[in-house]
Short mmCIF file of C-alpha atoms and ligand atoms in Angstrom, two decimals:
data_model
loop_
_atom_site.label_atom_id
_atom_site.label_comp_id
_atom_site.label_asym_id
_atom_site.label_seq_id
_atom_site.Cartn_x
_atom_site.Cartn_y
_atom_site.Cartn_z
CA MET A 184 78.45 -168.08 -65.72
CA ARG A 185 76.56 -171.13 -67.02
CA TYR A 186 79.36 -171.66 -69.42
CA LEU A 187 81.88 -171.62 -66.54
CA ILE A 188 79.83 -174.21 -64.67
CA LYS A 189 79.67 -176.46 -67.81
CA ALA A 190 83.43 -176.06 -68.46
CA LYS A 191 84.15 -176.90 -64.89
CA GLN A 192 81.98 -180.04 -65.21
CA ASN A 193 83.97 -181.01 -68.21
CA PHE A 194 87.13 -180.56 -66.22
CA LEU A 195 85.90 -182.91 -63.42
CA GLU A 196 84.92 -185.49 -66.00
CA LYS A 197 88.41 -185.19 -67.44
CA ASP A 198 87.07 -183.92 -70.73
CA SER A 199 88.17 -180.32 -70.88
CA ARG A 200 89.02 -180.31 -74.67
CA ASN A 201 86.10 -177.90 -75.25
CA SER A 202 86.60 -175.90 -72.14
CA ASP A 203 88.08 -172.58 -72.77
CA PHE A 204 89.01 -170.69 -69.72
CA LEU A 205 91.91 -168.86 -71.23
CA TYR A 206 89.96 -165.57 -71.20
CA ILE A 207 90.06 -165.66 -67.43
CA GLY A 208 93.89 -165.88 -67.62
CA SER A 209 93.85 -162.97 -70.11
CA LYS A 210 91.89 -160.93 -67.62
CA ILE A 211 94.37 -161.81 -64.85
CA LEU A 212 97.32 -160.74 -67.17
CA GLY A 213 95.54 -157.55 -68.27
CA TRP A 214 94.91 -156.66 -64.60
CA TYR A 215 98.59 -157.41 -63.77
CA GLY A 216 99.88 -155.16 -66.51
CA ASN A 217 98.20 -152.19 -64.73
CA ASN A 218 98.27 -153.12 -61.16
CA ALA A 219 101.46 -155.13 -60.52
CA ARG A 220 103.13 -154.19 -57.32
CA ASP A 221 106.32 -152.18 -57.69
CA LEU A 222 108.83 -154.43 -55.91
CA PRO A 223 112.51 -154.35 -56.34
CA PHE A 224 112.74 -158.05 -57.35
CA ARG A 225 110.13 -157.28 -60.09
CA GLN A 226 112.77 -155.27 -61.92
CA THR A 227 114.87 -158.25 -62.56
CA LYS A 228 114.97 -161.67 -64.23
CA ASP A 229 118.17 -162.71 -62.35
CA PRO A 230 117.31 -166.14 -61.14
CA TYR A 231 119.53 -165.85 -58.14
CA LYS A 232 117.56 -162.75 -56.91
CA ILE A 233 114.23 -164.19 -57.80
CA TRP A 234 115.14 -167.41 -55.87
CA ILE A 235 116.27 -165.48 -52.72
CA CYS A 236 113.15 -163.30 -52.91
CA GLU A 237 110.82 -166.45 -53.20
CA ILE A 238 112.58 -168.10 -50.25
CA VAL A 239 112.52 -164.81 -47.99
CA PHE A 240 108.82 -164.22 -48.72
CA GLN A 241 107.61 -167.71 -48.27
CA GLN A 242 106.73 -167.26 -44.60
CA THR A 243 107.28 -163.41 -44.32
CA ARG A 244 105.01 -160.65 -45.48
CA ILE A 245 106.41 -158.26 -48.21
CA ASN A 246 106.46 -155.22 -46.01
CA GLN A 247 108.16 -157.13 -43.12
CA GLY A 248 110.86 -158.81 -45.31
CA LEU A 249 111.70 -156.06 -47.71
CA ASN A 250 114.57 -154.50 -45.83
CA HIS A 251 115.98 -157.92 -45.01
CA TYR A 252 115.87 -158.95 -48.70
CA ASN A 253 117.51 -155.69 -49.79
CA ASN A 254 120.29 -156.17 -47.04
CA PHE A 255 120.78 -159.76 -47.97
CA ILE A 256 121.21 -159.05 -51.64
CA LYS A 257 123.54 -156.12 -50.82
CA ARG A 258 125.88 -158.32 -48.87
CA PHE A 259 125.46 -161.42 -51.12
CA PRO A 260 124.80 -160.08 -54.64
CA ASP A 261 125.46 -163.37 -56.45
CA VAL A 262 125.56 -167.05 -55.91
CA LYS A 263 129.38 -167.14 -55.59
CA MET A 264 129.51 -164.55 -52.79
CA LEU A 265 126.77 -166.50 -51.02
CA ALA A 266 128.47 -169.91 -51.57
CA GLU A 267 131.74 -168.47 -50.16
CA ALA A 268 130.35 -166.90 -46.99
CA GLU A 269 130.53 -168.42 -43.64
CA GLU A 270 127.17 -170.00 -42.61
CA ASN A 271 127.16 -168.09 -39.39
CA GLU A 272 127.21 -164.80 -41.38
CA VAL A 273 124.43 -166.03 -43.67
CA LEU A 274 122.38 -166.63 -40.55
CA LEU A 275 123.24 -163.25 -39.18
CA TYR A 276 121.80 -161.60 -42.43
CA TRP A 277 118.61 -163.82 -41.98
CA LYS A 278 118.18 -162.36 -38.42
CA GLY A 279 114.56 -161.27 -37.90
CA LEU A 280 113.14 -163.33 -40.71
CA GLY A 281 112.97 -166.57 -38.57
CA TYR A 282 112.70 -170.07 -40.00
CA TYR A 283 116.49 -170.24 -40.04
CA SER A 284 116.54 -173.59 -41.85
CA ARG A 285 115.75 -171.51 -45.04
CA ALA A 286 119.02 -169.64 -44.60
CA ILE A 287 121.01 -172.90 -44.05
CA ASN A 288 119.33 -174.35 -47.21
CA ILE A 289 120.06 -171.40 -49.42
CA HIS A 290 123.73 -171.39 -48.30
CA LYS A 291 123.98 -175.10 -49.16
CA ALA A 292 122.13 -174.70 -52.52
CA ALA A 293 124.50 -171.86 -53.47
CA GLN A 294 127.37 -174.24 -52.90
CA GLN A 295 125.53 -176.88 -54.89
CA ILE A 296 125.13 -174.40 -57.83
CA MET A 297 128.93 -173.58 -57.62
CA ASN A 298 129.93 -177.29 -57.63
CA ASP A 299 127.34 -179.01 -59.72
CA TYR A 300 126.38 -176.32 -62.23
CA GLN A 301 129.72 -174.36 -62.52
CA GLY A 302 128.19 -171.35 -60.83
CA VAL A 303 125.34 -171.09 -63.42
CA PHE A 304 121.82 -171.04 -62.03
CA PRO A 305 120.04 -174.04 -63.53
CA SER A 306 117.22 -173.01 -65.97
CA GLN A 307 115.12 -176.23 -66.04
CA TYR A 308 112.37 -176.72 -63.47
CA GLU A 309 113.47 -180.35 -62.75
CA GLU A 310 117.06 -179.05 -62.09
CA ILE A 311 115.97 -176.17 -59.96
CA LEU A 312 113.95 -178.59 -57.96
CA LYS A 313 117.12 -180.53 -57.17
CA LEU A 314 118.60 -177.49 -55.13
CA LYS A 315 118.52 -177.98 -51.37
CA GLY A 316 115.48 -176.43 -49.71
CA VAL A 317 113.63 -175.76 -53.12
CA GLY A 318 110.24 -177.14 -53.53
CA LYS A 319 107.84 -177.30 -56.52
CA TYR A 320 106.39 -173.89 -55.86
CA THR A 321 109.73 -172.04 -55.82
CA ALA A 322 111.02 -174.08 -58.84
CA ALA A 323 107.95 -173.17 -60.70
CA ALA A 324 108.26 -169.53 -59.80
CA VAL A 325 111.94 -169.20 -60.71
CA SER A 326 111.73 -171.23 -63.97
CA SER A 327 108.58 -169.26 -65.09
CA ILE A 328 109.67 -165.80 -64.08
CA CYS A 329 113.35 -166.17 -65.43
CA PHE A 330 113.17 -168.84 -67.96
CA ASP A 331 109.73 -168.85 -69.51
CA GLY A 332 109.00 -172.07 -67.94
CA LYS A 333 105.36 -173.38 -68.03
CA MET A 334 104.65 -174.59 -64.51
CA PRO A 335 102.14 -172.79 -62.29
CA ALA A 336 103.62 -171.74 -59.04
CA VAL A 337 100.89 -173.24 -56.90
CA ASP A 338 100.72 -172.05 -53.30
CA GLY A 339 98.09 -170.94 -50.78
CA ASN A 340 97.17 -168.07 -53.03
CA PHE A 341 96.42 -170.31 -55.98
CA TYR A 342 94.39 -172.63 -53.69
CA ARG A 343 92.27 -169.73 -52.50
CA VAL A 344 91.74 -168.03 -55.86
CA LEU A 345 91.01 -171.13 -57.80
CA SER A 346 88.89 -172.81 -55.32
CA ARG A 347 86.70 -169.75 -55.06
CA LEU A 348 86.70 -169.10 -58.78
CA PHE A 349 85.45 -172.57 -59.58
CA ALA A 350 83.56 -173.08 -56.20
CA ASP A 351 85.74 -176.00 -55.83
CA ASP A 352 85.47 -178.01 -52.61
CA PHE A 353 88.71 -180.25 -53.26
CA ASP A 354 90.22 -180.43 -49.86
CA ILE A 355 93.51 -178.57 -49.78
CA SER A 356 94.78 -180.81 -46.97
CA ASN A 357 94.57 -183.71 -49.39
CA SER A 358 98.02 -184.92 -50.44
CA ARG A 359 96.77 -184.66 -54.14
CA ALA A 360 95.82 -180.94 -53.73
CA PHE A 361 99.04 -179.69 -55.31
CA THR A 362 98.54 -181.82 -58.51
CA TYR A 363 94.73 -181.16 -58.59
CA PHE A 364 95.04 -177.28 -58.40
CA SER A 365 98.06 -177.40 -60.83
CA GLU A 366 95.67 -179.02 -63.39
CA LEU A 367 92.97 -176.46 -62.58
CA ALA A 368 95.52 -173.75 -62.98
CA ALA A 369 96.58 -175.03 -66.36
CA LEU A 370 93.11 -174.41 -67.71
CA VAL A 371 93.14 -170.64 -67.20
CA MET A 372 96.92 -170.17 -67.64
CA PRO A 373 97.96 -167.98 -70.49
CA GLU A 374 101.23 -168.43 -72.53
CA ASN A 375 103.11 -165.90 -70.30
CA VAL A 376 103.33 -168.18 -67.12
CA GLY A 377 105.85 -165.98 -65.46
CA ASP A 378 103.48 -162.97 -65.23
CA PHE A 379 100.48 -165.17 -64.58
CA ASN A 380 102.20 -166.61 -61.51
CA GLN A 381 103.19 -163.21 -60.21
CA ALA A 382 99.65 -161.85 -60.83
CA MET A 383 98.16 -164.77 -58.85
CA MET A 384 100.59 -163.99 -55.97
CA ASP A 385 99.25 -160.30 -56.02
CA ILE A 386 95.57 -161.20 -56.39
CA GLY A 387 95.82 -163.93 -53.78
CA SER A 388 97.67 -161.66 -51.13
CA GLU A 389 96.03 -158.25 -51.90
CA ILE A 390 92.59 -158.96 -53.11
CA CYS A 391 91.40 -162.48 -52.59
CA LYS A 392 92.44 -162.45 -49.07
CA PRO A 393 91.56 -165.35 -46.68
CA LYS A 394 89.02 -163.18 -44.80
CA ASN A 395 86.99 -160.50 -46.38
CA PRO A 396 88.15 -160.69 -49.99
CA LEU A 397 87.85 -157.41 -51.85
CA CYS A 398 85.73 -158.86 -54.57
CA GLY A 399 84.63 -155.53 -55.88
CA GLU A 400 88.31 -154.90 -56.99
CA CYS A 401 88.89 -158.36 -58.41
CA PRO A 402 89.52 -158.66 -62.07
CA ILE A 403 87.67 -162.01 -62.31
CA ASN A 404 84.74 -161.17 -60.18
CA GLU A 405 82.28 -161.61 -63.08
CA ASP A 406 83.53 -165.11 -63.36
CA CYS A 407 83.84 -166.19 -59.77
CA LEU A 408 81.30 -168.83 -58.89
CA ALA A 409 81.81 -168.42 -55.02
CA PHE A 410 81.40 -164.65 -55.34
CA SER A 411 78.21 -165.14 -57.44
CA MET A 412 76.87 -167.55 -54.79
CA GLN A 413 77.98 -165.23 -51.96
CA LYS A 414 80.07 -168.13 -50.60
CA THR A 415 83.55 -166.98 -50.59
CA SER A 416 84.20 -167.80 -46.95
CA GLY A 417 83.42 -171.46 -47.83
CA TYR A 418 86.51 -171.86 -49.94
CA PRO A 419 89.10 -173.33 -49.89
CA VAL A 420 88.03 -176.44 -48.06
CA LYS A 421 90.46 -177.61 -45.41
CA THR A 422 89.53 -180.54 -43.23
CA LYS A 423 92.76 -181.61 -41.57
CA LYS A 424 94.26 -179.15 -39.16
CA VAL A 425 97.62 -179.94 -37.81
CA LYS A 426 97.58 -179.69 -34.02
CA ALA A 427 100.37 -177.75 -32.54
CA GLU A 428 102.46 -179.60 -30.02
CA ASP A 429 103.15 -178.09 -26.55
CA LEU A 430 106.85 -178.08 -25.68
CA ALA A 431 108.39 -176.75 -22.40
CA LEU A 432 112.06 -175.58 -22.53
CA THR A 433 114.30 -174.31 -19.78
CA TYR A 434 117.30 -172.06 -20.24
CA TYR A 435 119.77 -170.59 -17.81
CA PHE A 436 120.96 -167.08 -18.41
CA VAL A 437 124.43 -167.52 -16.78
CA HIS A 438 126.09 -164.14 -16.41
CA ARG A 439 128.90 -162.33 -14.59
CA ASN A 440 130.11 -158.71 -14.92
CA GLY A 441 128.06 -157.97 -18.00
CA GLN A 442 129.04 -161.16 -19.83
CA PHE A 443 127.01 -164.41 -20.34
CA LEU A 444 127.35 -167.81 -21.70
CA ILE A 445 126.20 -169.36 -24.92
CA ARG A 446 126.57 -172.25 -27.27
CA GLN A 447 125.58 -173.13 -30.81
CA ARG A 448 122.86 -175.53 -31.27
CA THR A 449 123.71 -178.56 -33.43
CA GLU A 450 120.73 -180.87 -32.76
CA ASP A 451 118.42 -181.68 -35.65
CA PHE A 452 115.60 -180.02 -34.01
CA ILE A 453 114.12 -176.51 -33.87
CA TRP A 454 116.59 -173.61 -34.16
CA LYS A 455 119.42 -175.73 -35.49
CA LYS A 456 122.64 -173.59 -35.75
CA LEU A 457 121.26 -170.76 -33.74
CA PHE A 458 122.88 -169.78 -30.49
CA GLU A 459 121.29 -170.48 -27.13
CA PHE A 460 121.87 -170.28 -23.35
CA PRO A 461 123.02 -173.25 -21.27
CA THR A 462 120.20 -175.76 -20.67
CA VAL A 463 121.70 -177.18 -17.49
CA ILE A 464 123.81 -175.90 -14.70
CA THR A 465 125.79 -177.56 -11.96
CA SER A 466 124.47 -177.86 -8.36
CA ASP A 467 127.09 -175.48 -7.09
CA MET A 468 125.55 -172.74 -9.26
CA GLU A 469 122.08 -173.05 -8.04
CA PRO A 470 122.51 -170.64 -5.16
CA PHE A 471 123.09 -167.98 -7.72
CA ILE A 472 119.71 -168.24 -9.23
CA THR A 473 118.03 -164.94 -8.63
CA GLY A 474 114.72 -165.32 -10.50
CA SER A 475 112.98 -166.61 -13.58
CA LYS A 476 110.77 -165.39 -16.37
CA THR A 477 108.50 -167.66 -18.58
CA VAL A 478 107.75 -166.59 -22.20
CA ALA A 479 105.37 -168.16 -24.58
CA HIS A 480 106.40 -168.58 -28.29
CA LYS A 481 104.69 -170.06 -31.20
CA LEU A 482 106.35 -171.93 -34.03
CA THR A 483 104.43 -173.40 -36.93
CA HIS A 484 103.70 -176.74 -35.30
CA LYS A 485 104.82 -176.02 -31.75
CA ASN A 486 103.61 -173.92 -28.75
CA LEU A 487 106.66 -173.20 -26.70
CA SER A 488 106.76 -172.33 -23.07
CA ILE A 489 110.35 -171.22 -22.32
CA GLU A 490 111.42 -170.63 -18.77
CA ILE A 491 114.71 -168.61 -18.35
CA LEU A 492 116.28 -168.74 -15.09
CA ASN A 493 118.61 -165.83 -14.17
CA VAL A 494 121.89 -167.10 -12.72
CA GLU A 495 124.14 -164.28 -11.64
CA VAL A 496 127.54 -165.90 -10.76
CA THR A 497 129.41 -163.92 -8.24
CA SER A 498 132.13 -166.66 -7.68
CA GLU A 499 134.99 -166.30 -10.26
CA LYS A 500 136.03 -169.94 -9.64
CA ILE A 501 132.60 -171.46 -10.18
CA TRP A 502 132.13 -169.27 -13.28
CA ASN A 503 135.57 -170.43 -14.75
CA ASP A 504 135.09 -174.09 -13.80
CA PHE A 505 131.67 -174.08 -15.35
CA ILE A 506 133.03 -172.64 -18.72
CA THR A 507 135.96 -174.98 -18.80
CA GLU A 508 133.82 -178.18 -18.21
CA ASN A 509 131.17 -177.24 -20.56
CA GLN A 510 133.09 -175.28 -23.40
CA TYR A 511 130.54 -172.43 -23.53
CA LEU A 512 131.30 -169.26 -25.33
CA ILE A 513 131.38 -165.96 -23.51
CA THR A 514 129.77 -163.00 -25.05
CA ASP A 515 128.05 -159.66 -23.96
CA VAL A 516 125.16 -157.66 -25.41
CA GLU A 517 127.19 -156.07 -28.08
CA GLY A 518 128.84 -159.25 -29.11
CA SER A 519 125.50 -161.07 -29.29
CA HIS A 520 124.55 -158.73 -32.19
CA GLU A 521 127.11 -160.70 -34.27
CA LYS A 522 125.10 -163.85 -33.76
CA SER A 523 121.65 -165.27 -34.33
CA PHE A 524 119.60 -166.26 -31.51
CA PRO A 525 115.90 -167.60 -31.30
CA LYS A 526 113.69 -164.57 -30.94
CA PRO A 527 112.66 -165.09 -27.42
CA LEU A 528 116.21 -165.48 -26.32
CA GLU A 529 117.24 -162.35 -28.29
CA ASN A 530 114.49 -160.38 -26.67
CA TYR A 531 115.64 -161.71 -23.28
CA ILE A 532 119.19 -160.49 -23.81
CA GLN A 533 118.14 -157.03 -24.96
CA ASN A 534 116.03 -156.58 -21.73
CA SER A 535 118.03 -158.60 -19.24
CA LEU A 536 121.08 -156.57 -18.56
CA LYS A 537 119.30 -153.29 -18.47
CA ASP A 538 117.59 -154.34 -15.23
S1 SF4 B 715 85.78 -162.52 -56.92
FE1 SF4 B 715 86.31 -162.48 -54.70
S2 SF4 B 715 86.39 -164.59 -54.17
FE2 SF4 B 715 86.34 -164.55 -56.34
S3 SF4 B 715 88.52 -164.71 -56.85
FE3 SF4 B 715 87.95 -162.51 -56.83
S4 SF4 B 715 88.41 -161.85 -54.75
FE4 SF4 B 715 88.53 -164.11 -54.82
#
């Protein structure tokens, strides 16, 4: 343990020549060899599938996203099939995963691969990084797992495990955190970076959890400074918290004889390309409002309060005039299954017409 403290000191003083942390990386790899999670995307080195899996599971837990991943790959088994698909169909297969901008980006990136790389997935980290929606983490994961790249796939799991291992109080909200923890990771990283990155994902999500880490099961507990000091809850350090913004939205669920009106969002704002209900109605429709419901919904940096007013239009003329003037689409519950809606609106549709 003293050795580790000394070596860490050398790292901070930019003199890590004599530091040898590689045995920690070896322990991590050894553990992974016996304990790697048996996941479908672990049976392949196809960069397309690894890329899709990295994007799907960025904001989604493995058990919640696995069926979506399998269905997506079944429908779009390669980059060509994805590139040639209609965007609305890609969004449909993303239904339930949220963060729809990810789906829009992977569709564009697939077209980029077809146009700029002749349909062959790029193998170099720097080239993968040029794909739409791909950040440093994803580029490092794909290049290391599929092409023996040597970049650590630094994400929240890395921050947590490394900051605890070294009892390192570098602030992860600092703009230099990615670079700092990449350098720290490089100290323990073995030759096989692909497996190391996957092992760190598994340790970070299954053992070194944000709350109550399972240190007794951890392959590096003998080396972990935070564990030895019983200070695991003090790491990682994060000072800046992004305050969620409150946002109020109003929708009108305009319906008649089991059909209702929708339009596709085009604004560069939340839920771009998803379908929604009208946000305004004409004054002659106001008498048809029969009630309202307010639902709360959280997005990453927004707390939404969504009021949905029920507008049951009994006048055929007013219904037709409204559609003609505003170019809304008409659908029904069954038809809505073919389109992607924000979660609160989708829930509303499923419940509304039952009443
Ligand atoms: S010993 Fe505990 S705190 Fe340290 S890396 Fe392992 S799980 Fe995390």
